[in-house]
mmCIF file of N, CA and C in Angstrom:
data_model
loop_
_atom_site.group_PDB
_atom_site.id
_atom_site.type_symbol
_atom_site.label_atom_id
_atom_site.label_comp_id
_atom_site.label_asym_id
_atom_site.label_seq_id
_atom_site.Cartn_x
_atom_site.Cartn_y
_atom_site.Cartn_z
ATOM 1 N N MET A 846 -28.646 6.831 2.253
ATOM 2 C CA MET A 846 -27.811 7.414 1.220
ATOM 3 C C MET A 846 -26.362 7.183 1.620
ATOM 4 N N SER A 847 -25.482 7.262 0.663
ATOM 5 C CA SER A 847 -24.060 7.122 0.961
ATOM 6 C C SER A 847 -23.265 8.084 0.088
ATOM 7 N N MET A 848 -21.982 8.077 0.308
ATOM 8 C CA MET A 848 -21.073 8.929 -0.438
ATOM 9 C C MET A 848 -20.435 8.099 -1.547
ATOM 10 N N THR A 849 -19.837 8.781 -2.517
ATOM 11 C CA THR A 849 -19.113 8.111 -3.589
ATOM 12 C C THR A 849 -17.841 8.893 -3.887
ATOM 13 N N ILE A 850 -16.839 8.192 -4.403
ATOM 14 C CA ILE A 850 -15.573 8.820 -4.772
ATOM 15 C C ILE A 850 -15.427 8.754 -6.281
ATOM 16 N N SER A 851 -15.192 9.884 -6.903
ATOM 17 C CA SER A 851 -14.982 9.939 -8.346
ATOM 18 C C SER A 851 -13.575 9.432 -8.665
ATOM 19 N N ALA A 852 -13.495 8.352 -9.427
ATOM 20 C CA ALA A 852 -12.204 7.764 -9.786
ATOM 21 C C ALA A 852 -11.359 8.739 -10.595
ATOM 22 N N ASP A 853 -11.998 9.579 -11.379
ATOM 23 C CA ASP A 853 -11.270 10.541 -12.206
ATOM 24 C C ASP A 853 -10.593 11.638 -11.389
ATOM 25 N N LEU A 854 -11.153 11.938 -10.227
ATOM 26 C CA LEU A 854 -10.618 13.027 -9.409
ATOM 27 C C LEU A 854 -9.777 12.562 -8.221
ATOM 28 N N CYS A 855 -9.946 11.316 -7.807
ATOM 29 C CA CYS A 855 -9.255 10.796 -6.623
ATOM 30 C C CYS A 855 -7.746 10.762 -6.862
ATOM 31 N N THR A 856 -6.992 11.315 -5.918
ATOM 32 C CA THR A 856 -5.532 11.313 -6.013
ATOM 33 C C THR A 856 -4.921 10.167 -5.211
ATOM 34 N N ALA A 857 -5.757 9.359 -4.578
ATOM 35 C CA ALA A 857 -5.320 8.213 -3.763
ATOM 36 C C ALA A 857 -4.411 8.632 -2.613
ATOM 37 N N CYS A 858 -4.664 9.792 -2.050
ATOM 38 C CA CYS A 858 -3.842 10.276 -0.942
ATOM 39 C C CYS A 858 -4.084 9.465 0.332
ATOM 40 N N GLY A 859 -5.292 8.897 0.477
ATOM 41 C CA GLY A 859 -5.596 8.065 1.630
ATOM 42 C C GLY A 859 -6.077 8.814 2.852
ATOM 43 N N ASP A 860 -6.230 10.125 2.772
ATOM 44 C CA ASP A 860 -6.660 10.905 3.933
ATOM 45 C C ASP A 860 -8.066 10.535 4.405
ATOM 46 N N CYS A 861 -8.911 10.091 3.505
ATOM 47 C CA CYS A 861 -10.300 9.793 3.846
ATOM 48 C C CYS A 861 -10.464 8.492 4.628
ATOM 49 N N GLU A 862 -9.636 7.512 4.356
ATOM 50 C CA GLU A 862 -9.805 6.188 4.967
ATOM 51 C C GLU A 862 -9.780 6.205 6.493
ATOM 52 N N PRO A 863 -8.793 6.820 7.147
ATOM 53 C CA PRO A 863 -8.758 6.759 8.611
ATOM 54 C C PRO A 863 -9.831 7.587 9.323
ATOM 55 N N VAL A 864 -10.445 8.548 8.653
ATOM 56 C CA VAL A 864 -11.449 9.378 9.335
ATOM 57 C C VAL A 864 -12.859 8.802 9.229
ATOM 58 N N CYS A 865 -13.058 7.751 8.456
ATOM 59 C CA CYS A 865 -14.388 7.166 8.290
ATOM 60 C C CYS A 865 -14.765 6.361 9.530
ATOM 61 N N PRO A 866 -15.816 6.775 10.257
ATOM 62 C CA PRO A 866 -16.178 6.077 11.488
ATOM 63 C C PRO A 866 -16.774 4.680 11.256
ATOM 64 N N THR A 867 -17.257 4.406 10.055
ATOM 65 C CA THR A 867 -17.843 3.092 9.770
ATOM 66 C C THR A 867 -16.906 2.187 8.979
ATOM 67 N N HIS A 868 -15.703 2.658 8.696
ATOM 68 C CA HIS A 868 -14.704 1.898 7.922
ATOM 69 C C HIS A 868 -15.246 1.486 6.559
ATOM 70 N N ALA A 869 -16.013 2.389 5.939
ATOM 71 C CA ALA A 869 -16.623 2.126 4.636
ATOM 72 C C ALA A 869 -15.691 2.425 3.477
ATOM 73 N N ILE A 870 -14.560 3.066 3.738
ATOM 74 C CA ILE A 870 -13.640 3.454 2.667
ATOM 75 C C ILE A 870 -12.489 2.465 2.585
ATOM 76 N N VAL A 871 -12.318 1.907 1.386
ATOM 77 C CA VAL A 871 -11.267 0.905 1.177
ATOM 78 C C VAL A 871 -10.534 1.202 -0.129
ATOM 79 N N PRO A 872 -9.239 0.850 -0.194
ATOM 80 C CA PRO A 872 -8.508 1.030 -1.448
ATOM 81 C C PRO A 872 -8.898 -0.056 -2.448
ATOM 82 N N ARG A 873 -8.952 0.333 -3.731
ATOM 83 C CA ARG A 873 -9.260 -0.630 -4.797
ATOM 84 C C ARG A 873 -8.660 -0.129 -6.100
ATOM 85 N N LYS A 874 -7.782 -0.906 -6.680
ATOM 86 C CA LYS A 874 -7.155 -0.585 -7.967
ATOM 87 C C LYS A 874 -6.515 0.802 -7.989
ATOM 88 N N GLY A 875 -5.820 1.152 -6.935
ATOM 89 C CA GLY A 875 -5.083 2.404 -6.915
ATOM 90 C C GLY A 875 -5.858 3.633 -6.482
ATOM 91 N N ILE A 876 -7.151 3.505 -6.243
ATOM 92 C CA ILE A 876 -7.943 4.627 -5.728
ATOM 93 C C ILE A 876 -8.777 4.118 -4.546
ATOM 94 N N TYR A 877 -9.531 4.992 -3.965
ATOM 95 C CA TYR A 877 -10.367 4.599 -2.835
ATOM 96 C C TYR A 877 -11.811 4.474 -3.273
ATOM 97 N N PHE A 878 -12.532 3.611 -2.585
ATOM 98 C CA PHE A 878 -13.899 3.262 -2.906
ATOM 99 C C PHE A 878 -14.699 3.282 -1.613
ATOM 100 N N ILE A 879 -15.954 3.739 -1.681
ATOM 101 C CA ILE A 879 -16.822 3.759 -0.502
ATOM 102 C C ILE A 879 -17.867 2.663 -0.639
ATOM 103 N N LYS A 880 -17.901 1.761 0.337
ATOM 104 C CA LYS A 880 -18.893 0.686 0.342
ATOM 105 C C LYS A 880 -20.236 1.291 0.752
ATOM 106 N N SER A 881 -21.157 1.394 -0.199
ATOM 107 C CA SER A 881 -22.434 2.073 0.039
ATOM 108 C C SER A 881 -23.287 1.375 1.094
ATOM 109 N N GLU A 882 -23.132 0.076 1.238
ATOM 110 C CA GLU A 882 -23.931 -0.651 2.228
ATOM 111 C C GLU A 882 -23.473 -0.377 3.660
ATOM 112 N N VAL A 883 -22.307 0.235 3.821
ATOM 113 C CA VAL A 883 -21.754 0.529 5.142
ATOM 114 C C VAL A 883 -21.783 2.030 5.456
ATOM 115 N N CYS A 884 -21.684 2.867 4.429
ATOM 116 C CA CYS A 884 -21.608 4.319 4.609
ATOM 117 C C CYS A 884 -22.911 4.888 5.165
ATOM 118 N N THR A 885 -22.786 5.741 6.181
ATOM 119 C CA THR A 885 -23.947 6.400 6.792
ATOM 120 C C THR A 885 -23.917 7.909 6.591
ATOM 121 N N GLU A 886 -22.942 8.401 5.820
ATOM 122 C CA GLU A 886 -22.707 9.839 5.649
ATOM 123 C C GLU A 886 -22.449 10.509 6.993
ATOM 124 N N CYS A 887 -22.005 9.744 7.968
ATOM 125 C CA CYS A 887 -21.678 10.211 9.324
ATOM 126 C C CYS A 887 -22.886 10.799 10.050
ATOM 127 N N GLU A 888 -24.093 10.469 9.592
ATOM 128 C CA GLU A 888 -25.301 10.983 10.248
ATOM 129 C C GLU A 888 -25.366 10.499 11.690
ATOM 130 N N GLY A 889 -25.687 11.422 12.572
ATOM 131 C CA GLY A 889 -25.788 11.119 13.981
ATOM 132 C C GLY A 889 -24.457 11.184 14.719
ATOM 133 N N GLU A 890 -23.357 11.309 13.977
ATOM 134 C CA GLU A 890 -22.046 11.370 14.605
ATOM 135 C C GLU A 890 -21.340 12.701 14.370
ATOM 136 N N PHE A 891 -21.501 13.257 13.160
ATOM 137 C CA PHE A 891 -20.829 14.503 12.791
ATOM 138 C C PHE A 891 -21.776 15.380 11.985
ATOM 139 N N ASP A 892 -21.454 16.666 11.874
ATOM 140 C CA ASP A 892 -22.273 17.599 11.107
ATOM 141 C C ASP A 892 -22.173 17.380 9.605
ATOM 142 N N MET A 893 -21.053 16.836 9.150
ATOM 143 C CA MET A 893 -20.867 16.555 7.724
ATOM 144 C C MET A 893 -20.036 15.287 7.580
ATOM 145 N N PRO A 894 -20.113 14.643 6.426
ATOM 146 C CA PRO A 894 -19.294 13.446 6.214
ATOM 147 C C PRO A 894 -17.811 13.767 6.402
ATOM 148 N N GLN A 895 -17.158 12.990 7.227
ATOM 149 C CA GLN A 895 -15.760 13.250 7.550
ATOM 150 C C GLN A 895 -14.841 13.090 6.347
ATOM 151 N N CYS A 896 -15.181 12.192 5.437
ATOM 152 C CA CYS A 896 -14.353 12.014 4.243
ATOM 153 C C CYS A 896 -14.341 13.282 3.400
ATOM 154 N N MET A 897 -15.503 13.929 3.295
ATOM 155 C CA MET A 897 -15.582 15.183 2.533
ATOM 156 C C MET A 897 -14.777 16.285 3.197
ATOM 157 N N SER A 898 -14.754 16.279 4.521
ATOM 158 C CA SER A 898 -14.058 17.353 5.233
ATOM 159 C C SER A 898 -12.548 17.295 5.062
ATOM 160 N N VAL A 899 -11.995 16.126 4.728
ATOM 161 C CA VAL A 899 -10.546 16.019 4.570
ATOM 162 C C VAL A 899 -10.094 15.875 3.118
ATOM 163 N N CYS A 900 -11.018 15.686 2.202
ATOM 164 C CA CYS A 900 -10.661 15.468 0.798
ATOM 165 C C CYS A 900 -10.185 16.778 0.157
ATOM 166 N N THR A 901 -8.951 16.766 -0.325
ATOM 167 C CA THR A 901 -8.385 17.968 -0.941
ATOM 168 C C THR A 901 -8.641 18.037 -2.438
ATOM 169 N N SER A 902 -9.130 16.943 -3.028
ATOM 170 C CA SER A 902 -9.363 16.936 -4.476
ATOM 171 C C SER A 902 -10.841 17.083 -4.835
ATOM 172 N N ASP A 903 -11.693 17.240 -3.843
ATOM 173 C CA ASP A 903 -13.142 17.361 -4.055
ATOM 174 C C ASP A 903 -13.693 16.194 -4.868
ATOM 175 N N SER A 904 -13.148 15.003 -4.633
ATOM 176 C CA SER A 904 -13.607 13.825 -5.375
ATOM 177 C C SER A 904 -14.721 13.071 -4.667
ATOM 178 N N ILE A 905 -15.095 13.494 -3.468
ATOM 179 C CA ILE A 905 -16.135 12.803 -2.711
ATOM 180 C C ILE A 905 -17.406 13.630 -2.725
ATOM 181 N N ALA A 906 -18.519 12.953 -3.052
ATOM 182 C CA ALA A 906 -19.824 13.613 -3.115
ATOM 183 C C ALA A 906 -20.909 12.614 -2.738
ATOM 184 N N PRO A 907 -22.101 13.108 -2.406
ATOM 185 C CA PRO A 907 -23.210 12.182 -2.138
ATOM 186 C C PRO A 907 -23.526 11.362 -3.372
ATOM 187 N N LEU A 908 -23.882 10.117 -3.170
ATOM 188 C CA LEU A 908 -24.249 9.223 -4.256
ATOM 189 C C LEU A 908 -25.594 9.660 -4.810
ATOM 190 N N GLU A 909 -25.662 9.882 -6.110
ATOM 191 C CA GLU A 909 -26.914 10.301 -6.766
ATOM 192 C C GLU A 909 -27.834 9.098 -6.889
ATOM 193 N N ALA A 910 -29.079 9.281 -6.552
ATOM 194 C CA ALA A 910 -30.057 8.180 -6.617
ATOM 195 C C ALA A 910 -30.514 7.914 -8.036
#
């Protein structure tokens, strides 16, 4: 599973990009995007996804299957 960023809610603050241990978060067209093939939801490294822990706009959530 991976995380996703809602384009409607993302403020493009960039706080999520440096905390991602797999470098799955990249800027695209003025907002940030999570590469699902790289995202691990920080499993095995942290108790919760680090991007979610720093997001002030609540735009990051688990990707719905």
